[in-house]
Structures are given as structure tokens and as C-alpha cells.
Amino acid sequence: IETIAEVWPIVTSPHELNNVGGLVSFWENTEKALRWVYDVVFATHTSPPAYPVVTTHSGFNKTVKSSQCHTRPATLLKVFRTTILGLTGILPRNTEIHHPLTKGGKQIVSGQAAAWRLWIEHGSPGWRLHYWKFPDGSIELANLVPHDSYFIPVPDKPLKA
């Protein structure tokens, strides 16, 4: 049995209170959901970090559905909130929770895009976000996977060798 605290996220502002249920209804429009979370998280900041240029891989929403995170509002909000905190640099890179996605000790690359891994949720199964970062600074969210998966699909964005 889930508690109210597990089902509904902690509300951090009146603006968020008015929209907390809304994320569940529009999360599949990932760009809109990320922008909403960014606006809520940084609503009271006088100098918020720059909003990242973000697109999603064609299979991204399918991986969120596979994780069942979309059925738990608190977890869904955590996915988007942690993503925004990671992509804006609030969660620094090259740490245990936000680091290059590697294979054989080397960062995975596709063309000039570099693969990154962001811890969304600890525990079992524990969820990780994999994404591509391009030389121009833009981001493509690739997939949401269990902690023990290191798979990342080839980016949808056209690549330069």
C-alpha cells in the first residue's frame, strides 16, 4: 500500500500546487513538461541557469512507460525535476550521480555526441536517465532505464562524423 507521500510529491510552491496533477496529464509532451518543471523549480531564483536546448529520442516516452514511472505522480515529477537539475548544471557532472556513460572505461560516443548518465532514483530498481550531449550544447533525452542497464539508442538527431 502506497502512502500519500509516495503517491503525491512534496509541493514546494503555490505555483506547483496549482499544477502538480497536471504533469501526469501532459508529461508525454516532454519539452512542455521539462519547461513547466524548470519554471516551477526556478520560479523564485533571481538568476536562474539557462534553459537547455532539449529534444527527445523517438523512443524516450516508451521507456518512461516501461518503467511505470508515469503511473506514480511523485516519481514522474522526480524524473523531470532531476532531469532539469542535471541538465542545467545544478547537479554537477563527473560525480557519482551524473557522469559519462561508459563502455570499457571510455565514454560512449556517436558521431560527435557524447553519452551521459543521470541517477533519477536510487534503490531497486533505481532509474537512470541516459542522454546525448552534442557539441553545440543541445541535449537529446535517450531513455529511462533500470540502474543496471547501460543501453543507449543511437541519437535521432542527425550526426556529424
Coordinates of C-alpha atoms in Angstrom, one line a residue:
I1 CA 0.0 0.0 0.0
E2 CA 1.4 3.4 -1.0
T3 CA 1.2 6.3 1.3
I4 CA 0.1 9.8 0.2
A5 CA 3.7 11.0 0.4
E6 CA 4.7 8.2 -2.1
V7 CA 1.8 9.0 -4.5
W8 CA 1.9 12.8 -4.4
P9 CA 5.1 14.8 -4.5
I10 CA 6.1 17.4 -1.9
V11 CA 4.8 20.7 -3.1
T12 CA 7.4 23.4 -2.9
S13 CA 5.5 26.5 -4.1
P14 CA 1.9 27.7 -4.6
H15 CA 2.5 27.7 -8.3
E16 CA 3.4 24.0 -8.1
L17 CA 0.4 23.2 -6.0
N18 CA -1.9 24.5 -8.8
N19 CA -0.3 22.3 -11.4
V20 CA 1.0 19.2 -9.6
G21 CA -1.6 16.9 -11.1
G22 CA -1.2 18.5 -14.5
L23 CA 2.2 16.9 -15.1
V24 CA 0.6 13.5 -15.2
S25 CA -1.7 14.7 -18.0
F26 CA 1.0 16.3 -20.2
W27 CA 4.3 14.5 -19.4
E28 CA 4.3 12.9 -22.9
N29 CA 4.9 16.3 -24.3
T30 CA 8.4 16.1 -22.9
E31 CA 9.5 19.6 -23.9
K32 CA 6.4 21.1 -22.3
A33 CA 6.8 19.1 -19.1
L34 CA 10.5 20.0 -18.8
R35 CA 9.7 23.7 -19.3
W36 CA 7.0 23.5 -16.7
V37 CA 9.3 21.9 -14.2
Y38 CA 12.1 24.4 -14.9
D39 CA 9.6 27.3 -14.4
V40 CA 8.5 25.8 -11.1
V41 CA 11.9 24.9 -9.8
F42 CA 13.4 28.3 -10.6
A43 CA 10.4 30.5 -10.0
T44 CA 12.0 32.3 -7.1
H45 CA 15.5 32.5 -8.4
T46 CA 16.7 35.9 -9.5
S47 CA 19.4 34.5 -11.8
P48 CA 18.2 31.0 -12.9
P49 CA 20.5 28.9 -15.1
A50 CA 19.9 29.0 -18.8
Y51 CA 17.2 26.7 -20.0
P52 CA 18.8 23.9 -22.0
V53 CA 18.0 23.1 -25.6
V54 CA 16.4 19.7 -25.2
T55 CA 14.8 17.2 -27.6
T56 CA 13.7 13.6 -27.0
H57 CA 14.6 10.5 -28.8
S58 CA 11.7 8.9 -30.6
G59 CA 11.7 6.0 -28.1
F60 CA 12.0 8.0 -24.9
N61 CA 8.4 8.1 -23.8
K62 CA 8.1 4.3 -24.4
T63 CA 10.9 3.8 -21.8
V64 CA 9.2 6.1 -19.3
K65 CA 6.0 4.0 -19.8
S66 CA 8.0 0.7 -19.5
S67 CA 9.4 2.0 -16.1
Q68 CA 5.8 2.6 -14.9
C69 CA 7.1 6.0 -13.6
H70 CA 4.2 7.7 -15.4
T71 CA 1.7 5.9 -13.1
R72 CA 3.2 7.4 -9.9
P73 CA 3.0 11.2 -9.8
A74 CA 5.8 11.6 -7.2
T75 CA 8.2 9.5 -9.3
L76 CA 7.2 11.2 -12.5
L77 CA 7.9 14.6 -11.0
K78 CA 11.2 13.3 -9.7
V79 CA 12.2 12.2 -13.2
F80 CA 11.5 15.6 -14.7
R81 CA 12.9 17.6 -11.7
T82 CA 16.1 15.6 -11.5
T83 CA 16.5 15.9 -15.3
I84 CA 16.2 19.7 -15.2
L85 CA 18.6 19.9 -12.2
G86 CA 21.1 17.8 -14.1
L87 CA 20.8 19.5 -17.5
T88 CA 21.1 23.0 -16.0
G89 CA 24.2 22.1 -14.1
I90 CA 22.7 22.3 -10.6
L91 CA 23.7 18.6 -10.2
P92 CA 27.3 18.8 -11.3
R93 CA 28.7 16.5 -14.0
N94 CA 31.5 14.0 -13.3
T95 CA 30.1 12.9 -10.0
E96 CA 28.6 9.6 -8.9
I97 CA 25.1 10.8 -9.7
H98 CA 25.8 12.5 -13.0
H99 CA 28.6 11.1 -15.1
P100 CA 29.6 10.0 -18.6
L101 CA 28.0 6.7 -19.8
T102 CA 31.0 4.5 -20.5
K103 CA 31.8 1.2 -22.0
G104 CA 35.3 -0.4 -21.5
G105 CA 36.3 2.7 -19.5
K106 CA 35.7 5.1 -22.3
Q107 CA 32.7 7.5 -22.8
I108 CA 30.2 6.2 -25.4
V109 CA 30.1 8.5 -28.4
S110 CA 28.0 8.6 -31.6
G111 CA 29.5 10.9 -34.2
Q112 CA 30.3 14.0 -32.1
A113 CA 27.6 13.3 -29.5
A114 CA 28.7 12.1 -26.0
A115 CA 26.5 9.8 -23.8
W116 CA 25.7 10.8 -20.2
R117 CA 24.0 9.0 -17.3
L118 CA 22.0 10.7 -14.6
W119 CA 20.7 9.0 -11.5
I120 CA 17.0 9.6 -11.1
E121 CA 16.1 7.3 -8.3
H122 CA 18.3 5.1 -6.0
G123 CA 17.2 1.7 -4.8
S124 CA 15.7 -1.2 -6.6
P125 CA 15.2 -1.0 -9.4
G126 CA 16.6 2.5 -9.3
W127 CA 16.2 4.6 -12.5
R128 CA 18.8 6.2 -14.7
L129 CA 18.4 8.7 -17.5
H130 CA 20.7 8.3 -20.5
Y131 CA 21.1 11.3 -22.8
W132 CA 23.2 12.6 -25.6
K133 CA 25.0 15.9 -25.4
F134 CA 26.1 17.5 -28.7
P135 CA 29.0 19.9 -29.3
D136 CA 26.5 22.8 -29.7
G137 CA 25.3 22.1 -26.1
S138 CA 22.0 20.7 -27.1
I139 CA 20.6 17.6 -25.4
E140 CA 18.7 14.6 -26.7
L141 CA 17.0 12.6 -23.9
A142 CA 17.5 9.0 -25.0
N143 CA 16.0 6.6 -22.4
L144 CA 15.0 5.9 -18.8
V145 CA 16.4 2.6 -17.7
P146 CA 16.9 0.4 -14.6
H147 CA 20.2 1.1 -12.8
D148 CA 21.9 -2.0 -14.3
S149 CA 21.3 -1.1 -17.9
Y150 CA 23.9 0.7 -19.9
F151 CA 22.0 0.7 -23.2
I152 CA 21.5 4.0 -25.1
P153 CA 20.0 4.1 -28.5
V154 CA 21.7 5.9 -31.4
P155 CA 20.6 9.6 -31.4
D156 CA 17.7 10.6 -33.7
K157 CA 19.4 14.0 -34.3
P158 CA 21.5 13.9 -37.5
L159 CA 25.1 13.4 -36.6
K160 CA 28.3 14.8 -38.0
A161 CA 31.3 12.5 -38.0

